[in-house]
Backbone as a chain_set.jsonl record, in Angstrom:
{"seq": "XXXXXXXXXXXXXXXXXXXXXXXXXXXXXXXXXXXXXXXXXXXXXXXXXXXXXXXXXXXXXXXXXXXXXXXXXXXXXXXXXXXXXXXXXXXXXXXXXXXXXXXXXXXXXXXXXXXXXXX", "coords": {"N": [[-5.274, -7.879, 12.81], [-4.78, -5.127, 10.562], [-3.908, -1.807, 10.235], [-3.956, 1.113, 8.679], [-2.265, 4.112, 7.934], [-1.319, 7.681, 7.652], [-2.228, 9.196, 5.316], [-3.666, 12.138, 3.825], [-3.972, 15.478, 3.414], [-2.286, 16.868, 0.058], [-0.162, 19.028, -1.726], [0.296, 19.078, -5.48], [3.331, 17.067, -6.478], [4.293, 16.924, -4.078], [5.127, 14.783, -1.021], [4.266, 11.792, 0.963], [4.207, 9.607, 3.27], [3.097, 6.47, 3.96], [1.4, 4.281, 6.309], [1.163, 0.652, 7.792], [0.387, -0.948, 9.874], [0.679, -4.079, 11.762], [-1.708, -6.05, 14.058], [-1.312, -8.811, 16.343], [-0.176, -10.358, 14.279], [2.885, -11.247, 12.503], [4.459, -9.061, 10.077], [6.988, -10.302, 8.577], [5.471, -13.059, 7.892], [3.813, -13.408, 6.118], [2.652, -12.005, 2.907], [2.074, -8.415, 2.068], [0.305, -5.902, 0.449], [-0.316, -2.804, -1.246], [-3.197, -1.086, -1.889], [-5.497, 0.95, -3.852], [-8.086, 3.329, -4.03], [-9.934, 5.176, -6.171], [-12.013, 7.723, -6.375], [-15.153, 6.634, -7.622], [-13.588, 4.769, -9.278], [-12.072, 1.669, -9.903], [-10.852, -0.574, -7.24], [-7.243, -0.42, -7.558], [-4.187, -2.232, -7.812], [-1.434, -1.108, -5.998], [1.474, -1.849, -4.627], [3.517, -4.313, -3.358], [4.731, -6.504, -1.006], [6.622, -9.1, -0.177], [7.041, -12.148, 2.237], [9.199, -12.601, 2.297], [10.814, -10.391, 1.543], [10.429, -9.471, -1.141], [9.896, -7.352, -3.66], [7.104, -5.702, -5.303], [6.304, -3.103, -7.842], [3.281, -1.416, -9.283], [3.478, -0.908, -12.576], [3.07, 1.601, -13.485], [3.52, 3.266, -11.32], [5.962, 3.11, -10.632], [9.411, 4.419, -9.951], [7.981, 6.52, -8.395], [6.982, 5.4, -6.352], [7.551, 3.295, -3.589], [7.529, 0.398, -1.685], [8.079, -0.811, 1.504], [9.496, -2.587, 4.897], [9.722, -2.592, 8.151], [10.817, -4.914, 10.233], [11.445, -4.707, 12.865], [9.8, -2.536, 13.831], [7.245, -4.154, 12.972], [5.679, -2.692, 10.714], [4.761, -1.834, 7.608], [5.554, -0.294, 4.823], [4.618, 2.675, 2.536], [5.932, 4.84, 0.253], [5.772, 7.719, -1.067], [6.388, 9.823, -3.567], [6.679, 13.01, -5.505], [4.088, 13.415, -6.056], [0.647, 13.11, -7.807], [-2.32, 14.824, -8.927], [-3.779, 12.842, -9.734], [-3.432, 10.589, -8.214], [-4.909, 10.507, -5.949], [-6.955, 9.286, -3.679], [-8.352, 6.299, -1.681], [-6.643, 4.799, 0.298], [-5.645, 1.28, 0.697], [-4.227, -0.886, 2.665], [-3.27, -4.485, 2.746], [-3.29, -8.078, 3.606], [-1.602, -11.519, 2.943], [-1.473, -15.027, 1.983], [-0.318, -15.275, -0.551], [2.059, -13.887, -2.829], [1.291, -11.144, -4.5], [-0.414, -9.665, -7.077], [-2.912, -9.225, -7.359], [-6.023, -8.321, -6.096], [-7.787, -10.213, -4.909], [-6.716, -11.978, -3.905], [-5.846, -11.114, -1.556], [-6.905, -11.74, 1.767], [-6.856, -10.392, 4.197], [-7.622, -7.1, 5.232], [-7.102, -3.641, 5.944], [-8.575, -0.415, 6.912], [-8.306, 1.625, 5.421], [-6.791, 4.615, 4.336], [-7.162, 8.06, 3.532], [-6.012, 9.731, 0.647], [-5.179, 12.79, -0.372], [-4.216, 14.435, -3.569], [-3.787, 18.108, -4.342], [-4.403, 20.237, -6.591]], "CA": [[-5.771, -6.783, 12.29], [-4.075, -3.799, 9.751], [-4.156, -0.143, 10.374], [-3.471, 1.774, 7.763], [-2.391, 5.221, 8.693], [-0.408, 8.621, 7.302], [-2.929, 9.722, 4.843], [-3.745, 13.577, 4.125], [-4.013, 16.639, 2.023], [-0.602, 17.411, 0.116], [0.2, 19.552, -3.071], [0.738, 17.852, -6.338], [4.844, 17.618, -6.274], [4.907, 16.666, -2.685], [5.374, 13.385, -0.588], [3.615, 11.249, 1.677], [4.295, 8.196, 3.619], [1.631, 5.805, 4.493], [1.871, 3.011, 7.232], [0.442, -0.069, 7.753], [0.666, -1.745, 11.142], [-0.221, -5.089, 12.067], [-1.462, -6.767, 15.482], [-1.69, -10.207, 16.299], [0.517, -11.365, 13.242], [4.398, -10.594, 12.202], [4.462, -8.912, 9.006], [7.04, -11.071, 7.405], [5.02, -14.736, 7.617], [3.174, -12.994, 4.932], [2.752, -10.843, 2.002], [1.196, -7.554, 2.462], [-0.337, -5.423, -0.533], [-0.851, -1.511, -1.069], [-3.894, -0.878, -3.007], [-6.058, 2.04, -4.044], [-9.457, 3.115, -4.901], [-10.002, 6.784, -6.509], [-13.628, 7.782, -6.711], [-15.939, 6.296, -8.802], [-12.796, 3.964, -9.983], [-12.412, 0.288, -9.231], [-9.885, -0.533, -6.761], [-6.201, -1.084, -7.934], [-2.789, -2.057, -7.269], [-0.094, 0.025, -6.005], [2.823, -2.312, -4.806], [3.566, -5.468, -2.855], [6.028, -7.007, -0.544], [6.636, -10.752, 0.047], [7.463, -12.371, 3.126], [11.419, -12.693, 2.01], [11.163, -8.622, 1.131], [10.595, -8.897, -2.27], [8.814, -6.079, -4.001], [6.403, -5.201, -6.976], [5.298, -2.104, -7.523], [2.645, -1.175, -10.656], [4.334, -0.498, -13.658], [2.819, 3.443, -13.565], [3.974, 3.946, -10.22], [7.584, 2.771, -10.506], [10.07, 5.283, -9.76], [7.534, 7.335, -7.399], [6.073, 4.612, -5.4], [8.206, 2.087, -2.913], [6.991, 0.069, -0.961], [9.377, -1.392, 2.334], [9.397, -3.177, 5.727], [10.296, -2.682, 9.015], [10.235, -5.959, 10.703], [11.399, -4.419, 14.398], [8.301, -2.219, 14.272], [6.02, -4.717, 12.275], [5.166, -2.159, 9.808], [4.987, -1.669, 6.004], [5.303, 1.296, 4.484], [4.497, 3.025, 0.834], [6.798, 5.93, 0.298], [5.229, 8.218, -2.178], [6.634, 11.103, -3.912], [5.905, 13.59, -6.654], [2.55, 12.945, -6.16], [-0.493, 13.938, -8.923], [-4.009, 14.717, -8.335], [-4.45, 11.356, -10.154], [-2.963, 9.807, -6.9], [-5.944, 10.882, -5.038], [-7.99, 8.42, -3.536], [-8.234, 5.831, -0.312], [-5.372, 3.488, 0.008], [-5.706, 0.194, 1.744], [-3.186, -2.573, 2.974], [-4.077, -5.987, 3.271], [-2.306, -9.475, 3.699], [-2.0, -12.573, 1.708], [-0.36, -15.976, 2.278], [0.301, -15.082, -1.598], [2.873, -12.542, -3.346], [0.356, -11.048, -5.893], [-1.109, -8.085, -7.32], [-4.366, -9.551, -7.366], [-6.794, -7.737, -4.792], [-8.684, -11.236, -4.369], [-5.303, -13.021, -2.908], [-5.808, -11.287, -0.095], [-7.71, -12.08, 2.782], [-7.426, -9.338, 5.319], [-7.821, -5.67, 4.904], [-7.079, -2.416, 6.718], [-9.761, 0.325, 6.945], [-7.781, 2.804, 4.285], [-6.488, 5.814, 4.639], [-7.206, 8.943, 2.376], [-5.098, 10.627, 0.101], [-6.068, 13.871, -1.454], [-3.365, 15.698, -3.682], [-4.197, 19.204, -4.718], [-3.08, 20.864, -8.137]], "C": [[-4.739, -5.98, 11.62], [-4.685, -2.713, 10.061], [-3.467, 0.404, 9.693], [-3.498, 3.263, 8.087], [-1.512, 6.123, 7.584], [-0.994, 9.397, 6.045], [-2.946, 11.479, 5.053], [-3.646, 14.374, 3.154], [-2.437, 17.344, 1.924], [-0.798, 18.061, -1.323], [0.412, 18.723, -4.123], [2.494, 18.963, -6.33], [5.188, 16.981, -5.05], [5.01, 15.06, -2.268], [4.635, 13.164, 0.341], [4.438, 9.822, 2.27], [3.114, 7.168, 4.127], [2.244, 4.755, 5.388], [1.252, 2.178, 7.601], [0.897, -0.97, 8.823], [-0.147, -2.825, 11.118], [-0.429, -5.39, 13.473], [-1.858, -8.342, 15.325], [-1.007, -11.096, 15.201], [2.065, -10.419, 12.944], [4.236, -10.446, 10.573], [5.353, -9.904, 7.942], [7.124, -12.689, 7.428], [4.215, -13.966, 6.916], [3.343, -11.753, 4.294], [1.679, -9.375, 2.128], [1.344, -6.071, 0.792], [-0.526, -3.876, -0.351], [-1.87, -1.628, -2.327], [-4.689, 0.514, -3.082], [-7.408, 2.314, -4.765], [-9.661, 4.75, -5.145], [-11.789, 6.897, -6.828], [-14.11, 7.517, -7.64], [-14.988, 5.263, -9.8], [-12.776, 2.807, -9.267], [-10.783, 0.215, -8.194], [-8.481, -1.11, -7.549], [-4.835, -1.314, -7.291], [-1.689, -1.445, -7.321], [1.197, -0.985, -5.674], [2.383, -3.622, -3.641], [4.681, -5.841, -2.08], [5.736, -8.366, -0.167], [7.125, -10.732, 1.543], [9.027, -12.485, 2.999], [11.428, -11.199, 1.511], [11.057, -8.394, -0.026], [9.711, -7.968, -2.927], [8.711, -6.393, -5.309], [5.752, -4.447, -6.84], [4.469, -1.875, -9.175], [3.524, -0.288, -11.641], [4.206, 1.244, -13.726], [3.176, 4.198, -12.967], [5.261, 3.75, -10.179], [8.223, 4.003, -10.64], [9.429, 6.776, -8.571], [7.228, 6.837, -6.388], [6.652, 3.438, -4.744], [7.82, 1.687, -1.612], [8.485, -0.855, 0.653], [8.522, -1.745, 4.014], [10.255, -2.865, 6.572], [9.86, -3.858, 9.898], [10.699, -5.747, 12.618], [10.057, -3.973, 14.608], [7.496, -2.75, 13.599], [4.933, -3.702, 11.683], [5.799, -1.888, 8.234], [4.673, -0.434, 6.129], [5.26, 1.683, 2.991], [4.895, 4.529, 1.199], [6.17, 6.35, -1.049], [5.807, 9.576, -2.537], [6.072, 11.574, -5.201], [4.568, 13.234, -7.1], [1.53, 13.943, -7.168], [-1.557, 14.039, -8.223], [-4.477, 13.675, -8.857], [-4.043, 10.598, -9.173], [-4.016, 9.872, -5.809], [-6.479, 9.662, -5.042], [-7.919, 7.704, -1.999], [-7.553, 4.359, -0.687], [-5.593, 2.375, 1.216], [-4.78, -0.765, 1.664], [-4.083, -3.691, 3.328], [-2.981, -6.97, 2.897], [-2.932, -10.486, 3.186], [-0.935, -13.392, 2.281], [0.31, -16.145, 0.606], [1.122, -14.077, -2.067], [2.086, -12.472, -4.47], [-0.22, -9.793, -6.019], [-2.683, -8.285, -7.636], [-5.071, -9.056, -6.158], [-7.457, -9.253, -4.244], [-7.978, -12.262, -3.908], [-5.562, -12.552, -1.868], [-7.179, -11.258, 0.615], [-8.168, -10.862, 4.144], [-7.0, -8.083, 4.787], [-8.119, -4.798, 5.83], [-8.334, -1.631, 6.261], [-9.464, 1.466, 5.78], [-7.508, 4.061, 4.878], [-6.659, 6.883, 3.369], [-6.255, 9.862, 2.103], [-5.437, 11.414, -0.876], [-4.774, 14.919, -1.897], [-4.116, 16.409, -4.61], [-3.438, 19.483, -5.945], [-2.868, 22.147, -8.038]], "O": [[-3.631, -6.126, 12.138], [-5.909, -2.631, 10.162], [-2.255, 0.336, 9.898], [-4.557, 3.755, 8.478], [-0.991, 5.496, 6.661], [-0.264, 10.306, 5.649], [-2.464, 12.068, 6.02], [-3.245, 14.011, 2.048], [-1.713, 17.92, 2.737], [-1.643, 17.546, -2.055], [0.732, 17.569, -3.841], [2.84, 20.143, -6.268], [6.312, 16.497, -4.921], [4.973, 14.191, -3.139], [4.126, 14.169, 0.838], [5.202, 9.159, 1.568], [2.223, 7.648, 4.828], [3.411, 4.387, 5.261], [0.224, 2.708, 8.023], [1.825, -1.743, 8.585], [-1.299, -2.838, 10.684], [0.49, -5.091, 14.235], [-2.514, -8.891, 14.439], [-1.179, -12.313, 15.151], [2.233, -9.216, 13.146], [3.956, -11.405, 9.853], [4.905, -10.292, 6.864], [8.081, -13.425, 7.187], [3.396, -13.814, 7.822], [3.894, -10.742, 4.731], [0.47, -9.55, 2.286], [2.379, -5.563, 0.362], [-0.926, -3.572, 0.773], [-1.58, -2.083, -3.433], [-4.391, 1.265, -2.153], [-7.797, 1.746, -5.786], [-9.509, 5.498, -4.18], [-12.504, 6.118, -7.458], [-13.707, 8.018, -8.689], [-15.419, 4.93, -10.904], [-13.316, 2.735, -8.163], [-9.792, 0.891, -8.472], [-8.578, -2.189, -8.134], [-4.437, -0.636, -6.343], [-1.015, -1.212, -8.324], [2.059, -0.932, -6.551], [1.253, -3.83, -3.198], [5.754, -5.452, -2.541], [4.592, -8.699, 0.145], [7.526, -9.706, 2.093], [9.813, -12.391, 3.942], [12.485, -10.976, 0.922], [11.44, -7.288, -0.407], [8.564, -7.973, -2.481], [9.446, -6.934, -6.135], [4.764, -4.479, -6.107], [5.108, -2.183, -10.182], [4.091, 0.782, -11.418], [5.153, 1.986, -13.984], [3.334, 5.385, -13.252], [5.771, 4.543, -9.387], [7.699, 4.789, -11.429], [10.109, 7.69, -8.104], [7.122, 7.537, -5.381], [6.305, 2.385, -5.281], [7.772, 2.415, -0.621], [9.599, -1.31, 0.394], [7.393, -1.362, 4.322], [11.438, -2.765, 6.245], [8.701, -3.89, 10.312], [10.306, -6.539, 13.475], [9.228, -4.589, 15.277], [6.609, -1.941, 13.324], [3.731, -3.721, 11.948], [6.97, -1.783, 7.871], [4.013, 0.272, 6.892], [5.897, 0.968, 2.217], [4.414, 5.234, 2.086], [6.038, 5.569, -1.991], [5.66, 10.47, -1.703], [5.275, 10.944, -5.897], [4.126, 12.875, -8.191], [1.609, 15.167, -7.27], [-1.785, 13.507, -7.136], [-5.637, 13.39, -8.559], [-4.512, 9.481, -9.392], [-3.852, 9.21, -4.784], [-6.558, 8.958, -6.048], [-7.477, 8.409, -1.093], [-7.753, 3.402, -1.435], [-5.684, 2.636, 2.416], [-4.566, -1.418, 0.643], [-5.152, -3.792, 3.929], [-2.041, -6.779, 2.125], [-4.131, -10.633, 2.952], [0.09, -12.999, 2.837], [1.236, -16.93, 0.402], [0.77, -13.032, -1.518], [2.035, -13.359, -5.323], [-0.454, -9.004, -5.103], [-3.433, -7.439, -8.121], [-4.603, -9.465, -5.096], [-7.597, -9.334, -3.023], [-8.477, -13.325, -3.541], [-5.599, -13.357, -0.937], [-8.254, -10.864, 0.163], [-9.215, -10.601, 4.737], [-6.092, -8.005, 3.959], [-9.123, -4.91, 6.533], [-9.064, -2.074, 5.374], [-10.395, 2.118, 5.307], [-8.059, 4.442, 5.91], [-6.287, 6.515, 2.255], [-5.722, 10.63, 2.904], [-5.875, 11.071, -1.974], [-4.323, 15.825, -1.196], [-4.866, 15.916, -5.452], [-2.302, 19.142, -6.274], [-2.128, 22.715, -8.841]]}, "num_chains": 1, "name": "protein.A"}
């Protein structure tokens, strides 16, 4: 089971760090991805980290969003800086046996955490 947290209301230009905690599994045994869904839009890829800690970030978010993992805490993080109103949405973490940008490759999903960026 995955549990996402850390969302909230932040002003444009601010920062947030999202956390994804896993129970019953260890994060270094599978890939973890972050996805987001804005109101009225499709879910989109944000970033992913592989079992061996390789990372990939959506091109449009590079430089502002960083995914990382703390094996000791069994938690994956998404650090977000310089947030923009367009970053508003529900952010989901998910796990997969494959290191992928495609949401269809992920078979376990957390409940999502809402990020709202005000202008």
